[in-house]
Amino acid sequence: MNTTPSANRIHIIVLGACNSGKSSVINMLAAQNVSLVSDHAGTTTDPVRKAMEIPGIGPVVFIDTAGFDDNSPLGEERVRLTEKTLDDADIALLLTGENSDYEADWLERLKSRNIPVVKAVNKIDTDRRVPDGHIGVSAIDSIGKTELLDALSRALPTDFGEPDLLRGLVKRGDIVLLVMPQDKEAPKGRLILPQVQTIRALLDKGCNALCTTPDEMPDALDRLKSSPDLIITDSQVFGKVKDMTPDDCRLTSFSVLMAAFKGDIDYFIESAATIGSLKAGDKVLIAEACTHAPLSEDIGRVKIPALLKKRYGNVTLDFVAGKDFPEDLSAYRLVIHCGGCMFNRRLVLNRVESCRRQKIAMTNYGITIAYLTGILDKIVY
Ligand SMILES: Nc1nc2c(ncn2[C@@H]2O[C@H](COP(=O)(O)OP(=O)(O)OP(=O)(O)O)[C@@H](O)[C@H]2O)c(=O)[nH]1
Ligand SMILES: [Mg+2]
């Protein structure tokens, strides 16, 4: 994997009326033609995502959208798609001054979602007025590029993205044992993203990361002079690994780390109590980021449902995958989310927020398995 995964990039959504130059401005910032430009209003239809590296900001994804005044027959649907795209936007770039009727409405939507906005006026080569608080640019003459990038960089939420994956769990020189079963769930010839990210984070912190499988774990422990400082396991083998973990060693899982990295660990842990009070007839929603065809040992489709059914009998399970997530959650007592490694933090936090607002418990795979195997109180996070 040579590039930053999309899920860890800053997502910048570009909004404005048809023909305001959204696609042109993205091309200017990218210094290449990544988005189709024309004088025909309604050139961009579905949101278009383009990953790139921006000096001073880092890896980003620009999301080019349809004009918010698109009133072609499909316009309403396009605007709905744009609105859905706000779910994973970290910042918005709003091009103003062209059909401004819609601006107040969109500013209100952005505000209600706490998405910071940079306002810009494009086409200043044609003598446009640049109101206070706006950046003047010309995509055609490449004017205002530096100012615009500075403004985007300043608008970045200070808590953006990467809360530290290992938040205080390790210090320089620690020995950390990573237990990673390579079963048929594991992709051929590579490691999955949470494992790669954890190894990288450990190395960055000057820790020694030792990788093993559950079968080799006892041997690895025998050969170490003392217990490792921390064991991080795949949550599917939590129970087994807990039994082999020395008493003086702390234990956590990749998905618990990801839960804190990509979600709201406190809400997830608090919500785990709801699992214990599930009764026959309750509905549980299982939400998975990946849309891959489920395998027989799939954790969200098979393992967790089997554990829940065994304990609570007649609970009803609904499944959603990818960007699908119901707005109305009132039918559910509990939402169980995957680790979210393919989503950005903003999207998962929006889902947590939606659950909180509707007073629905939400937790994730790793915490559910830890709870159901009775070790939630024995892990560190
Ligand atoms: N004079 C001038 N024209 C521009 C500038 N930027 C874009 N244009 C022109 O404005 C028209 C629309 O540009 P686009 O980038 O396609 O605008 P858009 O907002 O993406 O449009 P839709 O996708 O249709 O909503 C094109 O003819 C561009 O050449 C600019 O800075 N100055
Ligand atoms: Mg366009």
GROMACS .gro file of C-alpha atoms and ligand atoms in nm:
model
  414
    1MET     CA    1   0.000   0.000   0.000
    2ASN     CA    2   0.190   0.303  -0.123
    3THR     CA    3  -0.062   0.580  -0.077
    4THR     CA    4  -0.244   0.719   0.224
    5PRO     CA    5  -0.575   0.536   0.250
    6SER     CA    6  -0.867   0.756   0.152
    7ALA     CA    7  -1.018   0.707   0.498
    8ASN     CA    8  -0.724   0.896   0.655
    9ARG     CA    9  -0.738   1.194   0.420
   10ILE     CA   10  -0.897   1.530   0.489
   11HIS     CA   11  -1.222   1.545   0.293
   12ILE     CA   12  -1.292   1.885   0.136
   13ILE     CA   13  -1.632   1.926  -0.026
   14VAL     CA   14  -1.664   2.198  -0.290
   15LEU     CA   15  -2.007   2.359  -0.310
   16GLY     CA   16  -2.157   2.634  -0.523
   17ALA     CA   17  -2.406   2.710  -0.795
   18CYS     CA   18  -2.386   2.553  -1.140
   19ASN     CA   19  -2.108   2.710  -1.347
   20SER     CA   20  -1.952   2.888  -1.046
   21GLY     CA   21  -1.631   2.705  -1.134
   22LYS     CA   22  -1.619   2.430  -0.870
   23SER     CA   23  -1.452   2.182  -1.102
   24SER     CA   24  -1.216   2.451  -1.237
   25VAL     CA   25  -1.108   2.550  -0.884
   26ILE     CA   26  -1.034   2.186  -0.796
   27ASN     CA   27  -0.827   2.159  -1.114
   28MET     CA   28  -0.639   2.475  -1.018
   29LEU     CA   29  -0.562   2.341  -0.670
   30ALA     CA   30  -0.460   2.006  -0.812
   31ALA     CA   31  -0.255   2.176  -1.083
   32GLN     CA   32  -0.402   1.928  -1.329
   33ASN     CA   33  -0.730   1.852  -1.499
   34VAL     CA   34  -0.894   1.608  -1.266
   35SER     CA   35  -1.251   1.729  -1.304
   36LEU     CA   36  -1.450   1.797  -1.618
   37VAL     CA   37  -1.510   2.167  -1.692
   38SER     CA   38  -1.751   2.321  -1.940
   39ASP     CA   39  -1.973   2.625  -1.977
   40HIS     CA   40  -2.273   2.396  -1.980
   41ALA     CA   41  -2.452   2.431  -1.643
   42GLY     CA   42  -2.478   2.091  -1.477
   43THR     CA   43  -2.151   1.943  -1.601
   44THR     CA   44  -2.075   1.770  -1.272
   45THR     CA   45  -2.358   1.537  -1.181
   46ASP     CA   46  -2.271   1.281  -0.915
   47PRO     CA   47  -2.017   1.383  -0.652
   48VAL     CA   48  -1.666   1.317  -0.789
   49ARG     CA   49  -1.386   1.233  -0.546
   50LYS     CA   50  -1.026   1.306  -0.620
   51ALA     CA   51  -0.742   1.222  -0.384
   52MET     CA   52  -0.433   1.440  -0.394
   53GLU     CA   53  -0.145   1.575  -0.190
   54ILE     CA   54  -0.165   1.945  -0.103
   55PRO     CA   55   0.149   2.116   0.032
   56GLY     CA   56   0.086   2.253   0.379
   57ILE     CA   57  -0.229   2.045   0.423
   58GLY     CA   58  -0.123   1.692   0.333
   59PRO     CA   59  -0.328   1.412   0.182
   60VAL     CA   60  -0.679   1.527   0.096
   61VAL     CA   61  -0.980   1.415  -0.100
   62PHE     CA   62  -1.165   1.686  -0.292
   63ILE     CA   63  -1.531   1.615  -0.346
   64ASP     CA   64  -1.666   1.795  -0.652
   65THR     CA   65  -2.043   1.831  -0.648
   66ALA     CA   66  -2.332   1.922  -0.873
   67GLY     CA   67  -2.439   2.287  -0.858
   68PHE     CA   68  -2.689   2.337  -0.577
   69ASP     CA   69  -2.921   2.520  -0.813
   70ASP     CA   70  -2.922   2.230  -1.060
   71ASN     CA   71  -3.286   2.226  -1.172
   72SER     CA   72  -3.252   1.974  -1.450
   73PRO     CA   73  -3.495   1.679  -1.428
   74LEU     CA   74  -3.237   1.493  -1.219
   75GLY     CA   75  -3.137   1.801  -1.019
   76GLU     CA   76  -3.325   1.715  -0.704
   77GLU     CA   77  -3.159   1.375  -0.687
   78ARG     CA   78  -2.818   1.536  -0.743
   79VAL     CA   79  -2.871   1.782  -0.463
   80ARG     CA   80  -2.972   1.492  -0.238
   81LEU     CA   81  -2.645   1.316  -0.327
   82THR     CA   82  -2.453   1.634  -0.244
   83GLU     CA   83  -2.627   1.653   0.091
   84LYS     CA   84  -2.538   1.290   0.164
   85THR     CA   85  -2.177   1.373   0.083
   86LEU     CA   86  -2.174   1.615   0.376
   87ASP     CA   87  -2.162   1.305   0.597
   88ASP     CA   88  -1.791   1.262   0.547
   89ALA     CA   89  -1.687   1.621   0.473
   90ASP     CA   90  -1.427   1.768   0.711
   91ILE     CA   91  -1.428   2.116   0.554
   92ALA     CA   92  -1.639   2.287   0.289
   93LEU     CA   93  -1.523   2.528   0.021
   94LEU     CA   94  -1.820   2.739  -0.085
   95LEU     CA   95  -1.801   2.937  -0.407
   96THR     CA   96  -2.035   3.231  -0.367
   97GLY     CA   97  -2.175   3.505  -0.582
   98GLU     CA   98  -2.325   3.300  -0.860
   99ASN     CA   99  -2.695   3.242  -0.798
  100SER     CA  100  -2.666   3.331  -0.431
  101ASP     CA  101  -3.027   3.238  -0.348
  102TYR     CA  102  -2.916   2.901  -0.216
  103GLU     CA  103  -2.613   3.008  -0.016
  104ALA     CA  104  -2.780   3.089   0.315
  105ASP     CA  105  -2.953   2.754   0.313
  106TRP     CA  106  -2.629   2.562   0.255
  107LEU     CA  107  -2.440   2.767   0.510
  108GLU     CA  108  -2.709   2.671   0.760
  109ARG     CA  109  -2.672   2.300   0.675
  110LEU     CA  110  -2.295   2.320   0.716
  111LYS     CA  111  -2.330   2.502   1.045
  112SER     CA  112  -2.573   2.248   1.186
  113ARG     CA  113  -2.319   1.977   1.108
  114ASN     CA  114  -2.025   2.175   1.247
  115ILE     CA  115  -1.841   2.168   0.916
  116PRO     CA  116  -1.604   2.466   0.888
  117VAL     CA  117  -1.653   2.671   0.570
  118VAL     CA  118  -1.411   2.867   0.356
  119LYS     CA  119  -1.596   3.115   0.132
  120ALA     CA  120  -1.444   3.214  -0.199
  121VAL     CA  121  -1.547   3.413  -0.505
  122ASN     CA  122  -1.421   3.267  -0.833
  123LYS     CA  123  -1.374   3.443  -1.169
  124ILE     CA  124  -1.218   3.761  -1.024
  125ASP     CA  125  -1.054   3.806  -1.367
  126THR     CA  126  -1.399   3.933  -1.467
  127ASP     CA  127  -1.405   4.216  -1.210
  128ARG     CA  128  -1.610   4.042  -0.947
  129ARG     CA  129  -1.653   4.201  -0.608
  130VAL     CA  130  -1.494   4.003  -0.325
  131PRO     CA  131  -1.692   4.060  -0.003
  132ASP     CA  132  -1.522   4.062   0.339
  133GLY     CA  133  -1.438   3.718   0.468
  134HIS     CA  134  -1.410   3.575   0.116
  135ILE     CA  135  -1.103   3.470  -0.080
  136GLY     CA  136  -1.093   3.599  -0.435
  137VAL     CA  137  -0.969   3.350  -0.693
  138SER     CA  138  -0.954   3.301  -1.063
  139ALA     CA  139  -0.932   2.940  -1.163
  140ILE     CA  140  -0.861   3.038  -1.521
  141ASP     CA  141  -0.566   3.266  -1.439
  142SER     CA  142  -0.462   3.066  -1.133
  143ILE     CA  143  -0.495   3.370  -0.904
  144GLY     CA  144  -0.546   3.333  -0.528
  145LYS     CA  145  -0.431   2.974  -0.507
  146THR     CA  146  -0.192   3.027  -0.214
  147GLU     CA  147  -0.447   3.234  -0.020
  148LEU     CA  148  -0.711   2.968  -0.074
  149LEU     CA  149  -0.484   2.685   0.041
  150ASP     CA  150  -0.387   2.890   0.349
  151ALA     CA  151  -0.751   2.951   0.432
  152LEU     CA  152  -0.834   2.580   0.395
  153SER     CA  153  -0.539   2.488   0.610
  154ARG     CA  154  -0.647   2.734   0.883
  155ALA     CA  155  -1.005   2.607   0.871
  156LEU     CA  156  -0.900   2.251   0.948
  157PRO     CA  157  -1.061   2.136   1.268
  158THR     CA  158  -0.790   2.128   1.535
  159ASP     CA  159  -0.899   1.781   1.645
  160PHE     CA  160  -0.878   1.662   1.287
  161GLY     CA  161  -0.845   1.293   1.225
  162GLU     CA  162  -0.570   1.117   1.388
  163PRO     CA  163  -0.628   1.105   1.755
  164ASP     CA  164  -0.328   0.895   1.842
  165LEU     CA  165  -0.405   0.531   1.763
  166LEU     CA  166  -0.219   0.415   2.073
  167ARG     CA  167  -0.324   0.700   2.306
  168GLY     CA  168  -0.094   0.661   2.604
  169LEU     CA  169  -0.098   0.280   2.591
  170VAL     CA  170   0.271   0.245   2.507
  171LYS     CA  171   0.603   0.420   2.561
  172ARG     CA  172   0.937   0.412   2.382
  173GLY     CA  173   1.111   0.075   2.409
  174ASP     CA  174   0.796  -0.124   2.496
  175ILE     CA  175   0.761  -0.473   2.360
  176VAL     CA  176   0.420  -0.519   2.202
  177LEU     CA  177   0.299  -0.858   2.083
  178LEU     CA  178   0.053  -0.849   1.794
  179VAL     CA  179  -0.165  -1.157   1.755
  180MET     CA  180  -0.290  -1.178   1.398
  181PRO     CA  181  -0.460  -1.498   1.282
  182GLN     CA  182  -0.409  -1.551   0.909
  183ASP     CA  183  -0.725  -1.750   0.846
  184LYS     CA  184  -0.928  -1.760   0.530
  185GLU     CA  185  -1.077  -1.422   0.617
  186ALA     CA  186  -0.731  -1.269   0.575
  187PRO     CA  187  -0.662  -1.121   0.231
  188LYS     CA  188  -0.405  -1.304   0.022
  189GLY     CA  189  -0.048  -1.185   0.050
  190ARG     CA  190  -0.101  -0.879   0.268
  191LEU     CA  191  -0.210  -0.755   0.609
  192ILE     CA  192  -0.533  -0.571   0.675
  193LEU     CA  193  -0.534  -0.196   0.728
  194PRO     CA  194  -0.578  -0.181   1.110
  195GLN     CA  195  -0.278  -0.412   1.150
  196VAL     CA  196  -0.062  -0.210   0.913
  197GLN     CA  197  -0.161   0.115   1.085
  198THR     CA  198  -0.091  -0.028   1.430
  199ILE     CA  199   0.253  -0.157   1.331
  200ARG     CA  200   0.337   0.181   1.181
  201ALA     CA  201   0.215   0.368   1.491
  202LEU     CA  202   0.421   0.138   1.719
  203LEU     CA  203   0.736   0.191   1.513
  204ASP     CA  204   0.679   0.568   1.515
  205LYS     CA  205   0.668   0.555   1.894
  206GLY     CA  206   0.993   0.359   1.917
  207CYS     CA  207   0.825   0.037   2.030
  208ASN     CA  208   0.922  -0.316   1.934
  209ALA     CA  209   0.634  -0.473   1.745
  210LEU     CA  210   0.640  -0.853   1.738
  211CYS     CA  211   0.387  -1.028   1.519
  212THR     CA  212   0.254  -1.377   1.582
  213THR     CA  213  -0.049  -1.599   1.524
  214PRO     CA  214  -0.263  -1.751   1.802
  215ASP     CA  215  -0.097  -2.090   1.742
  216GLU     CA  216   0.256  -1.954   1.784
  217MET     CA  217   0.171  -1.716   2.067
  218PRO     CA  218   0.266  -1.952   2.357
  219ASP     CA  219   0.604  -2.015   2.198
  220ALA     CA  220   0.663  -1.645   2.140
  221LEU     CA  221   0.583  -1.570   2.507
  222ASP     CA  222   0.816  -1.850   2.622
  223ARG     CA  223   1.105  -1.704   2.429
  224LEU     CA  224   1.066  -1.351   2.567
  225LYS     CA  225   1.269  -1.277   2.882
  226SER     CA  226   0.969  -1.106   3.042
  227SER     CA  227   0.602  -1.052   2.959
  228PRO     CA  228   0.536  -0.808   2.677
  229ASP     CA  229   0.416  -0.464   2.786
  230LEU     CA  230   0.102  -0.495   2.580
  231ILE     CA  231  -0.071  -0.757   2.365
  232ILE     CA  232  -0.289  -0.641   2.077
  233THR     CA  233  -0.502  -0.914   1.927
  234ASP     CA  234  -0.747  -0.960   1.648
  235SER     CA  235  -1.079  -0.952   1.833
  236GLN     CA  236  -1.201  -1.274   1.674
  237VAL     CA  237  -0.961  -1.471   1.893
  238PHE     CA  238  -1.005  -1.253   2.201
  239GLY     CA  239  -1.113  -1.534   2.435
  240LYS     CA  240  -0.834  -1.768   2.336
  241VAL     CA  241  -0.569  -1.495   2.355
  242LYS     CA  242  -0.696  -1.374   2.693
  243ASP     CA  243  -0.642  -1.726   2.831
  244MET     CA  244  -0.280  -1.719   2.713
  245THR     CA  245  -0.210  -1.360   2.828
  246PRO     CA  246   0.020  -1.341   3.133
  247ASP     CA  247  -0.142  -1.177   3.437
  248ASP     CA  248   0.104  -0.889   3.438
  249CYS     CA  249   0.038  -0.798   3.075
  250ARG     CA  250  -0.226  -0.563   2.940
  251LEU     CA  251  -0.448  -0.674   2.654
  252THR     CA  252  -0.643  -0.488   2.386
  253SER     CA  253  -0.757  -0.550   2.030
  254PHE     CA  254  -0.709  -0.390   1.692
  255SER     CA  255  -1.077  -0.313   1.669
  256VAL     CA  256  -1.083  -0.153   2.015
  257LEU     CA  257  -0.793   0.070   1.904
  258MET     CA  258  -0.980   0.149   1.584
  259ALA     CA  259  -1.298   0.221   1.783
  260ALA     CA  260  -1.120   0.499   1.966
  261PHE     CA  261  -0.938   0.612   1.653
  262LYS     CA  262  -1.243   0.617   1.432
  263GLY     CA  263  -1.530   0.654   1.672
  264ASP     CA  264  -1.638   0.744   2.023
  265ILE     CA  265  -1.491   0.477   2.248
  266ASP     CA  266  -1.673   0.604   2.558
  267TYR     CA  267  -2.012   0.580   2.391
  268PHE     CA  268  -1.924   0.237   2.251
  269ILE     CA  269  -1.825   0.103   2.594
  270GLU     CA  270  -2.126   0.260   2.765
  271SER     CA  271  -2.353   0.112   2.495
  272ALA     CA  272  -2.208  -0.236   2.542
  273ALA     CA  273  -2.430  -0.262   2.853
  274THR     CA  274  -2.731  -0.264   2.620
  275ILE     CA  275  -2.611  -0.594   2.476
  276GLY     CA  276  -2.663  -0.747   2.819
  277SER     CA  277  -3.023  -0.630   2.834
  278LEU     CA  278  -3.133  -0.744   2.487
  279LYS     CA  279  -3.456  -0.940   2.490
  280ALA     CA  280  -3.655  -1.146   2.241
  281GLY     CA  281  -3.809  -0.922   1.977
  282ASP     CA  282  -3.545  -0.649   2.001
  283LYS     CA  283  -3.397  -0.527   1.673
  284VAL     CA  284  -3.024  -0.482   1.626
  285LEU     CA  285  -2.865  -0.308   1.327
  286ILE     CA  286  -2.527  -0.436   1.213
  287ALA     CA  287  -2.343  -0.179   0.997
  288GLU     CA  288  -2.038  -0.269   0.798
  289ALA     CA  289  -1.818  -0.033   0.597
  290CYS     CA  290  -1.694  -0.290   0.347
  291THR     CA  291  -1.923  -0.410   0.075
  292HIS     CA  292  -1.722  -0.725   0.000
  293ALA     CA  293  -1.914  -1.049  -0.043
  294PRO     CA  294  -1.943  -1.200   0.303
  295LEU     CA  295  -1.730  -1.508   0.370
  296SER     CA  296  -1.839  -1.796   0.586
  297GLU     CA  297  -1.635  -1.677   0.883
  298ASP     CA  298  -1.740  -1.317   0.841
  299ILE     CA  299  -1.739  -1.140   1.173
  300GLY     CA  300  -2.037  -0.909   1.120
  301ARG     CA  301  -2.262  -1.144   0.925
  302VAL     CA  302  -2.182  -1.471   1.096
  303LYS     CA  303  -1.980  -1.457   1.417
  304ILE     CA  304  -2.156  -1.175   1.600
  305PRO     CA  305  -2.504  -1.288   1.491
  306ALA     CA  306  -2.423  -1.642   1.612
  307LEU     CA  307  -2.303  -1.511   1.950
  308LEU     CA  308  -2.611  -1.288   1.987
  309LYS     CA  309  -2.859  -1.559   1.887
  310LYS     CA  310  -2.701  -1.808   2.122
  311ARG     CA  311  -2.733  -1.567   2.416
  312TYR     CA  312  -3.052  -1.380   2.336
  313GLY     CA  313  -3.249  -1.615   2.114
  314ASN     CA  314  -3.498  -1.421   1.916
  315VAL     CA  315  -3.334  -1.087   1.845
  316THR     CA  316  -3.392  -0.958   1.493
  317LEU     CA  317  -3.082  -0.855   1.303
  318ASP     CA  318  -3.076  -0.610   1.012
  319PHE     CA  319  -2.764  -0.548   0.806
  320VAL     CA  320  -2.642  -0.246   0.613
  321ALA     CA  321  -2.315  -0.205   0.423
  322GLY     CA  322  -2.110   0.078   0.277
  323LYS     CA  323  -2.252   0.428   0.293
  324ASP     CA  324  -2.608   0.305   0.362
  325PHE     CA  325  -2.718   0.396   0.711
  326PRO     CA  326  -3.080   0.464   0.804
  327GLU     CA  327  -3.165   0.813   0.923
  328ASP     CA  328  -3.447   0.689   1.142
  329LEU     CA  329  -3.306   0.442   1.393
  330SER     CA  330  -3.608   0.430   1.621
  331ALA     CA  331  -3.681   0.066   1.535
  332TYR     CA  332  -3.348  -0.043   1.688
  333ARG     CA  333  -3.229  -0.096   2.042
  334LEU     CA  334  -2.868  -0.121   1.940
  335VAL     CA  335  -2.637  -0.048   1.647
  336ILE     CA  336  -2.321  -0.255   1.614
  337HIS     CA  337  -2.069  -0.097   1.377
  338CYS     CA  338  -1.759  -0.247   1.221
  339GLY     CA  339  -1.418  -0.101   1.304
  340GLY     CA  340  -1.468   0.158   1.030
  341CYS     CA  341  -1.113   0.135   0.894
  342MET     CA  342  -1.245   0.214   0.544
  343PHE     CA  343  -1.437   0.522   0.664
  344ASN     CA  344  -1.304   0.854   0.780
  345ARG     CA  345  -1.349   0.957   1.142
  346ARG     CA  346  -1.603   1.224   1.056
  347LEU     CA  347  -1.843   0.973   0.902
  348VAL     CA  348  -1.832   0.735   1.197
  349LEU     CA  349  -1.872   1.024   1.444
  350ASN     CA  350  -2.175   1.146   1.248
  351ARG     CA  351  -2.330   0.804   1.293
  352VAL     CA  352  -2.251   0.809   1.666
  353GLU     CA  353  -2.408   1.154   1.685
  354SER     CA  354  -2.720   1.033   1.508
  355CYS     CA  355  -2.751   0.742   1.755
  356ARG     CA  356  -2.696   0.971   2.055
  357ARG     CA  357  -2.960   1.213   1.932
  358GLN     CA  358  -3.211   0.932   1.891
  359LYS     CA  359  -3.105   0.775   2.222
  360ILE     CA  360  -3.002   0.451   2.053
  361ALA     CA  361  -2.704   0.256   2.185
  362MET     CA  362  -2.413   0.215   1.943
  363THR     CA  363  -2.106   0.003   1.983
  364ASN     CA  364  -1.864  -0.177   1.755
  365TYR     CA  365  -1.754  -0.529   1.661
  366GLY     CA  366  -1.449  -0.548   1.884
  367ILE     CA  367  -1.631  -0.420   2.190
  368THR     CA  368  -1.926  -0.650   2.126
  369ILE     CA  369  -1.701  -0.955   2.107
  370ALA     CA  370  -1.511  -0.846   2.416
  371TYR     CA  371  -1.842  -0.803   2.599
  372LEU     CA  372  -1.990  -1.132   2.482
  373THR     CA  373  -1.676  -1.324   2.572
  374GLY     CA  374  -1.683  -1.162   2.917
  375ILE     CA  375  -1.354  -0.978   2.896
  376LEU     CA  376  -1.459  -0.619   2.832
  377ASP     CA  377  -1.349  -0.521   3.181
  378LYS     CA  378  -1.011  -0.689   3.127
  379ILE     CA  379  -0.896  -0.491   2.826
  380VAL     CA  380  -0.724  -0.154   2.813
  381TYR     CA  381  -0.832   0.125   2.579
  382LIG     N1  382  -1.354   3.389  -1.658
  382LIG     C1  383  -1.348   3.281  -1.585
  382LIG     N2  384  -1.419   3.172  -1.618
  382LIG     C2  385  -1.409   3.063  -1.540
  382LIG     C3  386  -1.327   3.059  -1.424
  382LIG     N3  387  -1.339   2.938  -1.367
  382LIG     C4  388  -1.425   2.867  -1.444
  382LIG     N4  389  -1.467   2.942  -1.548
  382LIG     C5  390  -1.559   2.898  -1.655
  382LIG     O1  391  -1.687   2.877  -1.597
  382LIG     C6  392  -1.751   2.766  -1.662
  382LIG     C7  393  -1.793   2.664  -1.559
  382LIG     O2  394  -1.680   2.605  -1.498
  382LIG     P1  395  -1.689   2.466  -1.422
  382LIG     O3  396  -1.560   2.450  -1.352
  382LIG     O4  397  -1.735   2.359  -1.513
  382LIG     O5  398  -1.803   2.504  -1.318
  382LIG     P2  399  -1.880   2.406  -1.217
  382LIG     O6  400  -1.918   2.489  -1.100
  382LIG     O7  401  -1.800   2.284  -1.191
  382LIG     O8  402  -2.010   2.374  -1.301
  382LIG     P3  403  -2.113   2.250  -1.287
  382LIG     O9  404  -2.036   2.124  -1.276
  382LIG    O10  405  -2.192   2.259  -1.413
  382LIG    O11  406  -2.199   2.278  -1.166
  382LIG     C8  407  -1.651   2.713  -1.764
  382LIG    O12  408  -1.681   2.766  -1.889
  382LIG     C9  409  -1.518   2.765  -1.714
  382LIG    O13  410  -1.424   2.780  -1.815
  382LIG    C10  411  -1.252   3.177  -1.393
  382LIG    O14  412  -1.176   3.185  -1.296
  382LIG     N5  413  -1.266   3.283  -1.475
  383MG      MG  414  -1.845   2.087  -1.225
   0.00000   0.00000   0.00000
